[in-house]
XYZ file of C-alpha atoms in Angstrom:
163
model
C 143.811 68.238 80.382
C 143.403 65.708 78.378
C 145.775 63.342 79.385
C 145.710 63.788 83.315
C 142.708 64.299 83.065
C 143.296 59.887 81.671
C 145.073 59.306 85.155
C 142.114 61.032 87.521
C 138.782 60.071 88.343
C 137.569 63.798 88.044
C 138.856 67.364 86.863
C 137.627 70.687 86.802
C 139.885 72.506 84.176
C 140.076 76.242 86.274
C 141.949 77.514 83.090
C 143.526 76.473 79.866
C 146.983 75.509 82.033
C 144.972 74.811 85.157
C 142.963 72.426 86.718
C 142.087 70.604 89.860
C 141.614 66.816 89.974
C 139.900 64.627 92.651
C 143.016 61.977 93.507
C 140.637 60.775 96.861
C 142.664 57.488 97.779
C 144.981 58.174 95.588
C 147.099 57.076 98.924
C 145.868 53.832 99.141
C 147.677 53.016 96.105
C 150.587 54.934 95.948
C 152.997 58.116 98.164
C 150.742 61.544 96.458
C 154.283 62.879 95.342
C 154.519 59.711 93.357
C 150.958 59.820 91.598
C 152.438 63.136 91.189
C 155.738 62.868 89.644
C 153.791 60.068 87.107
C 150.982 63.075 86.422
C 153.954 65.310 85.501
C 155.819 62.394 83.705
C 152.431 61.246 82.100
C 151.970 64.990 80.583
C 156.228 65.182 79.689
C 154.962 62.387 77.834
C 152.437 63.181 75.768
C 152.829 67.371 74.752
C 156.561 67.703 75.770
C 155.627 70.395 78.007
C 157.189 69.919 81.853
C 154.329 71.231 84.530
C 154.086 71.211 88.203
C 151.894 69.743 90.447
C 151.154 70.410 93.457
C 148.233 68.475 95.527
C 146.741 69.519 98.950
C 143.593 68.795 100.679
C 141.874 71.726 99.463
C 142.250 73.553 96.500
C 143.583 76.557 97.992
C 146.597 73.880 99.856
C 147.120 72.772 96.610
C 147.553 76.277 94.877
C 150.174 76.676 97.470
C 152.036 73.668 96.962
C 152.170 74.180 93.154
C 153.515 77.532 93.559
C 155.768 75.888 96.282
C 156.184 73.865 93.081
C 157.688 75.964 90.862
C 159.879 78.167 93.964
C 161.919 76.046 94.910
C 164.013 73.935 92.786
C 164.829 70.725 95.379
C 160.728 70.172 95.319
C 161.584 68.905 91.323
C 157.632 70.733 90.841
C 156.000 68.466 92.601
C 155.357 69.222 96.045
C 152.263 67.403 98.165
C 150.912 68.784 101.231
C 149.189 65.829 103.515
C 146.880 66.144 106.817
C 149.615 63.561 107.847
C 152.472 66.182 107.506
C 151.668 69.177 109.223
C 155.083 70.472 109.382
C 155.805 70.166 106.125
C 152.294 72.950 105.362
C 153.673 74.684 107.873
C 156.771 75.090 107.042
C 155.077 76.755 103.216
C 152.235 78.984 104.447
C 155.267 80.564 106.593
C 158.315 80.865 103.339
C 155.566 81.479 100.896
C 154.398 85.992 100.965
C 150.711 86.646 101.661
C 150.672 87.940 98.401
C 151.899 84.984 96.278
C 148.242 83.655 97.866
C 145.302 82.962 95.275
C 142.876 85.325 94.773
C 145.313 87.532 96.970
C 145.760 90.636 94.805
C 148.959 93.275 95.399
C 145.581 95.684 97.653
C 144.080 93.031 99.888
C 147.883 91.923 100.937
C 149.436 95.830 101.256
C 145.709 95.710 103.881
C 146.803 92.407 105.576
C 150.337 94.034 105.948
C 148.617 96.827 107.509
C 148.066 94.274 110.498
C 151.017 92.548 110.572
C 150.131 89.341 108.081
C 152.163 88.744 106.004
C 152.773 85.351 105.051
C 150.175 82.468 103.869
C 151.211 80.722 108.306
C 150.208 84.409 109.660
C 146.853 84.879 107.742
C 146.246 80.432 108.222
C 146.401 81.865 111.742
C 143.612 84.495 111.805
C 140.903 84.799 113.061
C 138.305 83.560 110.146
C 135.226 85.365 112.261
C 137.581 89.172 112.417
C 138.652 88.177 108.686
C 134.878 87.665 107.506
C 133.900 91.009 109.458
C 137.387 93.026 108.250
C 137.611 91.773 104.628
C 135.102 89.056 103.062
C 134.229 86.362 103.458
C 135.666 84.854 100.398
C 138.599 85.537 102.106
C 137.127 83.901 105.213
C 137.205 81.278 102.667
C 140.455 80.642 101.976
C 141.475 81.104 105.843
C 139.448 77.871 106.747
C 141.476 76.465 103.493
C 144.956 76.855 104.549
C 143.618 75.432 107.971
C 142.123 72.323 105.657
C 138.679 72.786 105.802
C 137.283 72.769 102.430
C 135.826 75.004 100.957
C 135.888 75.710 97.608
C 133.662 72.210 95.987
C 134.952 71.237 93.196
C 133.022 72.262 89.501
C 132.170 69.518 87.065
C 132.721 70.403 83.767
C 129.454 73.301 82.307
C 127.262 69.983 79.996
C 126.877 70.879 76.589
C 124.258 72.874 75.060
C 121.318 70.832 73.783
C 120.514 73.277 71.019
């Protein structure tokens, strides 16, 4: 994470091997995928580890892009979903099983499949209010995030205890 932190203005460490970066404004300097390749190369040079990098306008779309980076060898471990390329987002979501979405477990996947929701795109096309009423607010946020509406904020690192 320290290697990535050297390259981005803000990093939320999500787990020991996963984080969210704020890349706001990066498109002014270079294309997102070029930046993602730089991150990937820098981590490799610093640690010897290969990482997949997914970028998106929301955390959920970034996680879907990262999933595709693993699943699609042609991506070279890097995929950026941007508002300027909605077709790429639609293609990815149409190929991503709903059970592979961040936060959708096997029980929830089965319930969604009973409603005909089998892909991430099916869920994206669902009514947020219907999803909230029949599931929960967390899944409603997922629907909104799949449609490019940020609902899950970047979290700052917790402050060290002053004791």
